[in-house]
CSV table of C-alpha atoms and ligand atoms in Angstrom, one decimal:
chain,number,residue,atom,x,y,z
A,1,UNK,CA,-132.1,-16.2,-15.2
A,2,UNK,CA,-132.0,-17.3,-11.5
A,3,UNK,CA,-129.8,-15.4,-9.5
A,4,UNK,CA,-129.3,-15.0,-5.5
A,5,UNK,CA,-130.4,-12.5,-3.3
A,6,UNK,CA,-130.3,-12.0,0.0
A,7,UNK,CA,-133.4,-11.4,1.8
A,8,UNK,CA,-134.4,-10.2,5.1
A,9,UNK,CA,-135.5,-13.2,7.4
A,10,UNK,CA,-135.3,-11.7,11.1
A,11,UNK,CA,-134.3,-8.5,13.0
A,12,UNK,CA,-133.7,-8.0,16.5
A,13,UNK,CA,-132.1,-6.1,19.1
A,14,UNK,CA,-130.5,-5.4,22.4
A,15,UNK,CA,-130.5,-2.5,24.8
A,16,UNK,CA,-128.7,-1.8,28.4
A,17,UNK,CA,-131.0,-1.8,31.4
A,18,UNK,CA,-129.3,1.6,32.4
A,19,UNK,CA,-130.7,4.8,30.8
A,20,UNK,CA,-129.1,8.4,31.2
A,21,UNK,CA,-131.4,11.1,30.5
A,22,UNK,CA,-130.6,14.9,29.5
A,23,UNK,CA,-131.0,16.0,33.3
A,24,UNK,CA,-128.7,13.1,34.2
A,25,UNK,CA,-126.3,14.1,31.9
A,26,UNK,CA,-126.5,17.6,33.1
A,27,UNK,CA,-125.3,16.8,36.6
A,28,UNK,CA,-121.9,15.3,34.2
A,29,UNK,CA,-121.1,18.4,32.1
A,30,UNK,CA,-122.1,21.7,31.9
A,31,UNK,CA,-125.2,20.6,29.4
A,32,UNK,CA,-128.8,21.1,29.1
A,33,UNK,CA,-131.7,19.5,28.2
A,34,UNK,CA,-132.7,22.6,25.9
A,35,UNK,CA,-129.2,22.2,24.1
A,36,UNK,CA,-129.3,18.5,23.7
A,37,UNK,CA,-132.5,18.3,22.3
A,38,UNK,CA,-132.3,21.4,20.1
A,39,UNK,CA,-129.2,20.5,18.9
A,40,UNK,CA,-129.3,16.6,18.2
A,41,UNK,CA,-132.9,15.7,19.2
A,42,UNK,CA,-131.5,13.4,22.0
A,43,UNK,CA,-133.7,12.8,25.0
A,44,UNK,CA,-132.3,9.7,26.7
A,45,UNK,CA,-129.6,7.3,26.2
A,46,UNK,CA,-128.9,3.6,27.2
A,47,UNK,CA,-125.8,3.0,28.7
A,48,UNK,CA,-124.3,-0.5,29.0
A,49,UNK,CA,-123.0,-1.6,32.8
A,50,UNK,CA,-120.6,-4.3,34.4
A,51,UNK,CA,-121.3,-7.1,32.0
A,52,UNK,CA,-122.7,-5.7,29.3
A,53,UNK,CA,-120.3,-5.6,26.4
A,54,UNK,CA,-120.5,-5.0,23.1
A,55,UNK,CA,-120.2,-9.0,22.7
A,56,UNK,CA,-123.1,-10.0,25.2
A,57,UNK,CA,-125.3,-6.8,23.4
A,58,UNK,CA,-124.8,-8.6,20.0
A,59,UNK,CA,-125.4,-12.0,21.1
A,60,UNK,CA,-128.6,-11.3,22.8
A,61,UNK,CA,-129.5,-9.1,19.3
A,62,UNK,CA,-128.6,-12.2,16.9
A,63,UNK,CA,-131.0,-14.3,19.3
A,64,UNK,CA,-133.8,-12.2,18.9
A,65,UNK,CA,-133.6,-12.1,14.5
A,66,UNK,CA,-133.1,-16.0,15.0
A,67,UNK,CA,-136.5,-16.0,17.0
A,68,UNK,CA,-138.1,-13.9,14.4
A,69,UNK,CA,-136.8,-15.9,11.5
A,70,UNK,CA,-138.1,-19.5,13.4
A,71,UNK,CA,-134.4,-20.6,13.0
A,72,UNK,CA,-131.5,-22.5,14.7
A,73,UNK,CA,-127.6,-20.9,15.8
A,74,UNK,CA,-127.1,-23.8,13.7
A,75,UNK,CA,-128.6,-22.3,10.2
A,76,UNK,CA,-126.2,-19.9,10.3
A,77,UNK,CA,-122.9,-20.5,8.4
A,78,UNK,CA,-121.7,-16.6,8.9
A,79,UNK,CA,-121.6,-13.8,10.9
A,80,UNK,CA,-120.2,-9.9,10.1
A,81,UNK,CA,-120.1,-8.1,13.1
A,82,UNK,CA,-119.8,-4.1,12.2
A,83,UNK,CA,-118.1,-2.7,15.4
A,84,UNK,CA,-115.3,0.2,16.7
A,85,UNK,CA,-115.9,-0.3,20.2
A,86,UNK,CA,-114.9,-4.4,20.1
A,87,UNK,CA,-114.6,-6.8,23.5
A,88,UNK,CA,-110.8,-7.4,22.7
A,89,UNK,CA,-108.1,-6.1,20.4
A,90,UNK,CA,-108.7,-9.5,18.8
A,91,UNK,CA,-110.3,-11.9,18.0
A,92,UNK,CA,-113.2,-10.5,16.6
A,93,UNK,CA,-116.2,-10.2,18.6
A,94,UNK,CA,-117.8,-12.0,16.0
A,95,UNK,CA,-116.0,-15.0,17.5
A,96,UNK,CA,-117.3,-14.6,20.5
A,97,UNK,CA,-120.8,-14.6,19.2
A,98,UNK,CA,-120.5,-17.2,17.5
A,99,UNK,CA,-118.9,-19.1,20.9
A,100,UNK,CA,-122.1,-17.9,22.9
A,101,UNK,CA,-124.1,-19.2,20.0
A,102,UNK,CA,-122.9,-22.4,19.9
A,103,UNK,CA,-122.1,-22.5,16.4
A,104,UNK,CA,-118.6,-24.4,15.1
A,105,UNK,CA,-119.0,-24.1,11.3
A,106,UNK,CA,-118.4,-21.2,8.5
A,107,UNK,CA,-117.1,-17.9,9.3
A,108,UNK,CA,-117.3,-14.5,11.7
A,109,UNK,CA,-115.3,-11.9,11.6
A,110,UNK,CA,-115.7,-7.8,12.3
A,111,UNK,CA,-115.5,-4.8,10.3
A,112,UNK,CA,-114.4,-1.4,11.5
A,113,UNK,CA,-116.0,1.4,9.8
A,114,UNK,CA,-117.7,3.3,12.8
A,115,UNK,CA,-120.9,4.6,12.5
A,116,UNK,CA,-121.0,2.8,8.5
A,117,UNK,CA,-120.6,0.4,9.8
A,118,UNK,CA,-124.2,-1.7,9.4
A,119,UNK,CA,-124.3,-0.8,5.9
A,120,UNK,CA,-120.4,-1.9,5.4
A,121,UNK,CA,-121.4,-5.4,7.2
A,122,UNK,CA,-124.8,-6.0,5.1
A,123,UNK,CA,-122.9,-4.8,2.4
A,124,UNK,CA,-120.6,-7.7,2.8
A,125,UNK,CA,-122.7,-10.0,3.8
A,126,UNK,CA,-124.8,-9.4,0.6
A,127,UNK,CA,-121.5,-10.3,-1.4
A,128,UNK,CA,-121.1,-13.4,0.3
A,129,UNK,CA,-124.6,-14.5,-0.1
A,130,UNK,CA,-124.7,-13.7,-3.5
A,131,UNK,CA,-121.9,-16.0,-4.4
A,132,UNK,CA,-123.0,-19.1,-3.3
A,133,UNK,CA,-120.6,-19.8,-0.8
A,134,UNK,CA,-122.9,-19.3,2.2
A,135,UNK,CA,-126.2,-19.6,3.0
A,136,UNK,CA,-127.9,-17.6,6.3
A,137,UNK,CA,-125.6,-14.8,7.4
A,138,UNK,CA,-126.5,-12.8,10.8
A,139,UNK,CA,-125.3,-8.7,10.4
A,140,UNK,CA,-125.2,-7.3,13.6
A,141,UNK,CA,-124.3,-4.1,14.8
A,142,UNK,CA,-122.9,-3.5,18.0
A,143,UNK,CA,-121.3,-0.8,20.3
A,144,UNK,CA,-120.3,0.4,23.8
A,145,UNK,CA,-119.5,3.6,22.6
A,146,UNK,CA,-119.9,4.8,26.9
A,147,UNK,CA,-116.3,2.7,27.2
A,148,UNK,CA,-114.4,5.5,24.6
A,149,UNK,CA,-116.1,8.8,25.5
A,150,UNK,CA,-114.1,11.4,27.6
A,151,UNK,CA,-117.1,11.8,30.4
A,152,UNK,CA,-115.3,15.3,30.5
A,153,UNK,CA,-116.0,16.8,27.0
A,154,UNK,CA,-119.2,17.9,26.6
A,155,UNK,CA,-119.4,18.2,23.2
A,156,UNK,CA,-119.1,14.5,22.5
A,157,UNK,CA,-120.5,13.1,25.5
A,158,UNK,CA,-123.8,14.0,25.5
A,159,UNK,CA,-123.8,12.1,22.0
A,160,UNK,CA,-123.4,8.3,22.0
A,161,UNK,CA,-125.3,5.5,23.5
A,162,UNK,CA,-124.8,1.9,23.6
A,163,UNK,CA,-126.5,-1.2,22.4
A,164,UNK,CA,-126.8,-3.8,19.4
A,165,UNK,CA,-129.1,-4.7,16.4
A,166,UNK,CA,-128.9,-7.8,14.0
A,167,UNK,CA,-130.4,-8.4,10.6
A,168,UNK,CA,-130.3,-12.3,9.7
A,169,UNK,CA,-129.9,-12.5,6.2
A,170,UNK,CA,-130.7,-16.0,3.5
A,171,UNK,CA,-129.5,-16.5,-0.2
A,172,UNK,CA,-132.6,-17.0,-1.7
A,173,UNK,CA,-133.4,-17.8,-5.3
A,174,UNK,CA,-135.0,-14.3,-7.1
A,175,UNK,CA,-135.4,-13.5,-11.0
A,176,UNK,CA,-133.4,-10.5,-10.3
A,177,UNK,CA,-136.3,-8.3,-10.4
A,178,UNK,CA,-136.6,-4.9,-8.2
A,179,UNK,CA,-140.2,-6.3,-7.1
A,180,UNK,CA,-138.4,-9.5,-5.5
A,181,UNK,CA,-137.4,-9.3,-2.2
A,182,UNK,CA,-134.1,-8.9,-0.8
A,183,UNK,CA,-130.8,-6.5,-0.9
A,184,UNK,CA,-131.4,-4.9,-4.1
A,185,UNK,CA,-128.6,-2.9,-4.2
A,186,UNK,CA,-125.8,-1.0,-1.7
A,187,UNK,CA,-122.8,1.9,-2.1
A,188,UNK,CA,-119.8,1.9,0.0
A,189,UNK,CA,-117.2,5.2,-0.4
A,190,UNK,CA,-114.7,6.5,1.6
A,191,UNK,CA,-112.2,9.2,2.0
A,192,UNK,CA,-108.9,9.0,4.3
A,193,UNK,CA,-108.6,12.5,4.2
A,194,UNK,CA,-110.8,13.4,6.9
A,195,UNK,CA,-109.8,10.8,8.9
A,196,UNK,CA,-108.8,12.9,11.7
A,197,UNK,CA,-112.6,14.8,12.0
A,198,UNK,CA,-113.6,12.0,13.9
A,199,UNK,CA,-111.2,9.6,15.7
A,200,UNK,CA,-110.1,7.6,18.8
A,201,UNK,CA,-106.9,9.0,19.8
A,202,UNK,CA,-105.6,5.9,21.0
A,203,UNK,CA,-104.8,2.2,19.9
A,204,UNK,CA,-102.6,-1.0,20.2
A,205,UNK,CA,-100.3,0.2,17.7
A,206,UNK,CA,-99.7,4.0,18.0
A,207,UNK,CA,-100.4,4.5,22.3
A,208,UNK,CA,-100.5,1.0,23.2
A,209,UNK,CA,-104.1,2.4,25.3
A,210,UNK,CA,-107.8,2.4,24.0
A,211,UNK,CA,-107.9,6.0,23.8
A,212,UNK,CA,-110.9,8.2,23.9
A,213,UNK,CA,-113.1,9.7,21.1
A,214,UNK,CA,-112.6,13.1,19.6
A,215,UNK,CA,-114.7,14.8,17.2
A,216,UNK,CA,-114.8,18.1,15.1
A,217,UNK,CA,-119.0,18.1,15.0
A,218,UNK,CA,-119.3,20.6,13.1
A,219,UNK,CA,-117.8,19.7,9.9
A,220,UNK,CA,-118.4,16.3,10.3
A,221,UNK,CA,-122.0,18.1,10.3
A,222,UNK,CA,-121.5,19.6,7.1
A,223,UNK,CA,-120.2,16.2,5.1
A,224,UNK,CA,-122.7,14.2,6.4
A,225,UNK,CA,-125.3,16.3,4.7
A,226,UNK,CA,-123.9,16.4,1.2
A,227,UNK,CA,-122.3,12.7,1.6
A,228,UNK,CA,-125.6,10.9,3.0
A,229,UNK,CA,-127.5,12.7,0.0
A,230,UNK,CA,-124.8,11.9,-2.9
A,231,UNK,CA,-124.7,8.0,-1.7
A,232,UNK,CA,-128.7,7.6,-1.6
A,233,UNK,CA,-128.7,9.5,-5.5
A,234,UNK,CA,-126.6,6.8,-6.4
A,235,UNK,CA,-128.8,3.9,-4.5
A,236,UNK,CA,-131.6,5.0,-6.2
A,237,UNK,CA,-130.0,5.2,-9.6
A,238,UNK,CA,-129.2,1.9,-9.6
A,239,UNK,CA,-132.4,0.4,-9.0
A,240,UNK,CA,-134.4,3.1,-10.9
A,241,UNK,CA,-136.7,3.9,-8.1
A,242,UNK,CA,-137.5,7.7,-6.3
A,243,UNK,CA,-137.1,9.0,-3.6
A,244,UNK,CA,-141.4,9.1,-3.2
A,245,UNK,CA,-141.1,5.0,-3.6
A,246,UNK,CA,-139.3,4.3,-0.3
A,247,UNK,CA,-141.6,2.8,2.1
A,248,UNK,CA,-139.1,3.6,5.7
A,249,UNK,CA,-135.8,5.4,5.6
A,250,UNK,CA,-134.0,4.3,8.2
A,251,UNK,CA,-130.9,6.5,8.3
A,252,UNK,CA,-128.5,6.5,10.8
A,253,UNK,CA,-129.2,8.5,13.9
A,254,UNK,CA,-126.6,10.7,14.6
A,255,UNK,CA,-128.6,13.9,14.6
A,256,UNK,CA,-132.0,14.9,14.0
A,257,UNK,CA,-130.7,18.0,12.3
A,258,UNK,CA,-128.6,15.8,10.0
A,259,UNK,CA,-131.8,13.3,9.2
A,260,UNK,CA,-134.0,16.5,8.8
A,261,UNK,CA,-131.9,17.7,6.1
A,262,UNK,CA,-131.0,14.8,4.3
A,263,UNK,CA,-135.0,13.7,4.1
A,264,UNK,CA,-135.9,16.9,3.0
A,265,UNK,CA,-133.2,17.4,0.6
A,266,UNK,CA,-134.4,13.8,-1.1
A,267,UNK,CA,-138.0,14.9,-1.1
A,268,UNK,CA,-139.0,12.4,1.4
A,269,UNK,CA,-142.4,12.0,3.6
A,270,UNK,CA,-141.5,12.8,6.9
A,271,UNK,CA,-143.8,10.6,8.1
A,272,UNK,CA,-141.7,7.4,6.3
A,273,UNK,CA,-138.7,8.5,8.6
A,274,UNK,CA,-138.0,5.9,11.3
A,275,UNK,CA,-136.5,7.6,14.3
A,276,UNK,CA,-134.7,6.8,17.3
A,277,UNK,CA,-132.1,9.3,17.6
A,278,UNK,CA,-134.2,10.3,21.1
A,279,UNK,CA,-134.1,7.0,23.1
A,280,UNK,CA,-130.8,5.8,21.8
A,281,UNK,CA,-128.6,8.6,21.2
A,282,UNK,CA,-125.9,7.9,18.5
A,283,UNK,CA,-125.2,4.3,19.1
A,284,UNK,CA,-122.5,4.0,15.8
A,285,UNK,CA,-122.8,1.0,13.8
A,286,UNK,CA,-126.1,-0.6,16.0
A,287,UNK,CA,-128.2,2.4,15.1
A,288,UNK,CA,-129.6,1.5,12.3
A,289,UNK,CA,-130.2,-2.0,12.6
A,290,UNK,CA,-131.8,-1.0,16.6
A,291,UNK,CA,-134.0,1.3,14.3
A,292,UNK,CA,-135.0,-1.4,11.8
A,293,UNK,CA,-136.1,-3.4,14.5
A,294,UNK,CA,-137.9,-1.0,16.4
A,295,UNK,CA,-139.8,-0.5,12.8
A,296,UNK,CA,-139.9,-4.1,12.3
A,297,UNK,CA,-141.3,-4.3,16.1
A,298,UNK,CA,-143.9,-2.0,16.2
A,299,UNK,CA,-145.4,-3.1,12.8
A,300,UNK,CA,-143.8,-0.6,10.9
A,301,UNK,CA,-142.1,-2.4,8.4
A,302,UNK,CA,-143.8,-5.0,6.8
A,303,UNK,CA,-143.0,-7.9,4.2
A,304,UNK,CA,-142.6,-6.2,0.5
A,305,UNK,CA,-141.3,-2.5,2.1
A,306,UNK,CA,-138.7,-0.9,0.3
A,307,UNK,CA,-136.6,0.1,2.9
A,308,UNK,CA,-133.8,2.9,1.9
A,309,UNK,CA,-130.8,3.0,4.7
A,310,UNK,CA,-127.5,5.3,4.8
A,311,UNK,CA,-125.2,6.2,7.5
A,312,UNK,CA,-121.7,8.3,7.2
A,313,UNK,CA,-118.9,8.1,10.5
A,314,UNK,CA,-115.4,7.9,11.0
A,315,UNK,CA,-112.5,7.7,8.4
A,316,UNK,CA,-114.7,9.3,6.8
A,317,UNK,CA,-117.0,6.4,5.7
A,318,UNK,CA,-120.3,6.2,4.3
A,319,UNK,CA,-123.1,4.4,2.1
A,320,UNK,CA,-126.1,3.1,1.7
A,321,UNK,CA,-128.4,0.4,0.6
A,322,UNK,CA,-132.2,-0.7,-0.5
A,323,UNK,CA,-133.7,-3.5,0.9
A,324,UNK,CA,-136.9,-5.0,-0.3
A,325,UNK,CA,-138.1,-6.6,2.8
B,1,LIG,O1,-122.2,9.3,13.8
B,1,LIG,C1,-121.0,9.8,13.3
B,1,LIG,C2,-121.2,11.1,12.7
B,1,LIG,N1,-121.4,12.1,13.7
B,1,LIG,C3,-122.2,13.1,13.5
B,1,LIG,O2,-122.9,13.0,12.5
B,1,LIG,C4,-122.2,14.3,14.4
B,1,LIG,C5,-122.2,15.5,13.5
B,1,LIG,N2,-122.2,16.8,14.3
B,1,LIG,C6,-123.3,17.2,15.0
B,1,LIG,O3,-124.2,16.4,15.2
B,1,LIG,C7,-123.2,18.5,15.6
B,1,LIG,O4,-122.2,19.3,15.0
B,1,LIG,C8,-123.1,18.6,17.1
B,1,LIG,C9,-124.4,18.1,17.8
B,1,LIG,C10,-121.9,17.7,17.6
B,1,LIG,C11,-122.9,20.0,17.6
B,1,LIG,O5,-123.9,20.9,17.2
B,1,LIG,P1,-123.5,22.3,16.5
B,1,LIG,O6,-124.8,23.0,16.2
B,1,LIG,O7,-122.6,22.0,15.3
B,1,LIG,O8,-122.8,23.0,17.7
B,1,LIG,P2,-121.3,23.6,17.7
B,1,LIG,O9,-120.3,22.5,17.8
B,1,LIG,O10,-121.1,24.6,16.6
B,1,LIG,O11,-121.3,24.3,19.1
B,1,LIG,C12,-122.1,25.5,19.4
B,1,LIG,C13,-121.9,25.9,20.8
B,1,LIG,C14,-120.5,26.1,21.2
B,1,LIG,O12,-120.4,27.2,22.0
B,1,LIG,P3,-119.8,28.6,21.4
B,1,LIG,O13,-118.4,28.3,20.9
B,1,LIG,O14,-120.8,29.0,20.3
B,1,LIG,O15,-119.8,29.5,22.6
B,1,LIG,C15,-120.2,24.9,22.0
B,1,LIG,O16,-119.1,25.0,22.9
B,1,LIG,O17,-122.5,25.0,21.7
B,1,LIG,C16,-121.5,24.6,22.7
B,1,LIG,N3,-121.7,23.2,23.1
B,1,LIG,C17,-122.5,22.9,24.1
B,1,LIG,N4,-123.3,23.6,24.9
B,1,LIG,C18,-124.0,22.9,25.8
B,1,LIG,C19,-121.1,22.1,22.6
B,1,LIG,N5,-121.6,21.0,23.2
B,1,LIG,C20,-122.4,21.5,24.2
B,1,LIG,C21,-123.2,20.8,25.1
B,1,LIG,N6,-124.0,21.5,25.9
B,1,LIG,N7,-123.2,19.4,25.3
């Protein structure tokens, strides 16, 4: 039986010019270069200046996967923008995307779920392609993170960076097979009870301010580890592959530590690990779609990959997904 799927036409990405290293941070907070790295693997981070906003960083991202896939603004009839750090309170940066695109037709709109938030967007997207109802989706990824850090708390600080990745997604025709490319499968869970692990305390609603990030690392350490493994168990259930068949895992880049664990817990080559953790820092929702790029980029990932991604953040969220590329 035909069915849809949607498969992977383009990639791109988009980085601030400015880039804070360890030693730079150490003239912030009372930090060092040892700690940072040993703890998080974190080198350098880019952070976005005046002008650069999590709207212009997605924009110039989209542009890029449009140039990869050979296509038009125009071709696109959808756009899910995974953000926490948006331009406005509303409307949705997608909007604004889609504005600086030039495209007047279909649908954009965000989702919020923090560092998930890539795999809650593709996730989405997927659905929507699937259906029928649209045709060439752009998922992008995008955050300032630098605008809701407390410059004064070194223990989340030293953490985030800024910037923006895009996938561009097409419903394509497939027999449904796990050989065909495309989305073959993804997992969304969450669980409100640990909402307050890792939060903004701030918002239109409760302080009527933006309000500033706060984190409990440490157990947010500890969940991610037995979340991230639990959701890929279940990704590769459902498509009957192993942990040995994955061509790139792309996780989120939060920690090294956290990626370390979580590959080695799944059995899986070190050496199939796509890392960026040390350039970009934690950059929330972009980071794994500025990873799949960079892969993408350098020659890593190539047409036919099977390319397993995950990520777990605020709420707490997580999931993952397979991609045949
Ligand atoms: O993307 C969303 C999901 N987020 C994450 O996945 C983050 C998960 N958590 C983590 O990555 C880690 O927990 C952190 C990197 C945040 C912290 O690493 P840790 O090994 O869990 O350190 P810790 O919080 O247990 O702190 C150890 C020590 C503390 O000092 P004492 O109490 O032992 O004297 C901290 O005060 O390190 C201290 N510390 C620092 N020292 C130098 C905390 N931050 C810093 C710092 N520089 N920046």
């Amino acid at each position: 039986m035909n069915k849809l799927r949607s498969v992977v036409r383009g990639s791109g990405a988009a980085l601030p010019k400015r880039i804070i290293d360890n030693a730079e941070m150490a003239t912030l907070v009372d930090t060092s270069d040892d700690w940072i790295t040993q703890r998080t693997g974190i080198k350098s981070r880019h952070i976005a200046g005046e002008g650069e906003t999590t709207g212009s960083l997605a924009t110039a991202a989209a542009r890029a996967a449009l140039a990869e896939a050979k296509l038009e603004p125009n071709d696109i009839d959808l756009i899910v923008l995974a953000t926490s750090t948006p331009d406005h309170t509303f409307p949705a940066t997608a909007t604004e995307v889609q504005h600086e695109l030039g495209i007047t037709h279909g649908a954009a709109f965000d989702v919020n779920a923090v560092c998930s938030g890539f795999v809650y967007g593709l996730s989405t997207a997927d659905k929507f392609l699937r259906s029928g109802d649209y045709k060439r989706a752009l998922v992008i990824g995008a955050e300032t993170f630098s605008r809701i850090l407390d410059w004064t708390d070194r223990t989340t600080c030293v953490l985030f960076g800024d910037g923006a990745g895009a996938l561009l997604l097409e419903a394509q025709p497939s027999s449904g097979g796990r050989n065909d490319r495309g989305v073959l499968s993804s997992h969304l869970r969450s669980d409100g009870r640990y909402r307050d692990k890792l939060y903004v305390d701030g918002g239109p609603s409760t302080t009527k301010t933006v309000g500033h990030l706060r984190m409990e690392g440490r157990e947010v350490f500890r969940h991610a580890v037995i979340n991230l493994a639990e959701t890929i168990q279940e990704t590769l259930r459902a498509t009957g592959y192993a942990a040995t068949d994955i061509d790139w895992f792309v996780p989120h880049q939060a920690n090294r530590r956290i990626i370390d664990a979580t590959s080695h817990k799944l059995g899986i080559d070190p050496a199939r690990v796509v890392l960026t953790v040390d350039k970009h820092g934690n950059t929330s929702a972009a980071s794994i779609p500025l990873a799949l790029a960079t892969a993408r980029g350098d020659g890593r990932i190539k047409d036919g990959d099977l390319v397993l991604i995950e990520a777990m953040g605020g709420g707490f969220t997580w999931g993952s997904a397979l991609i045949r590329w």
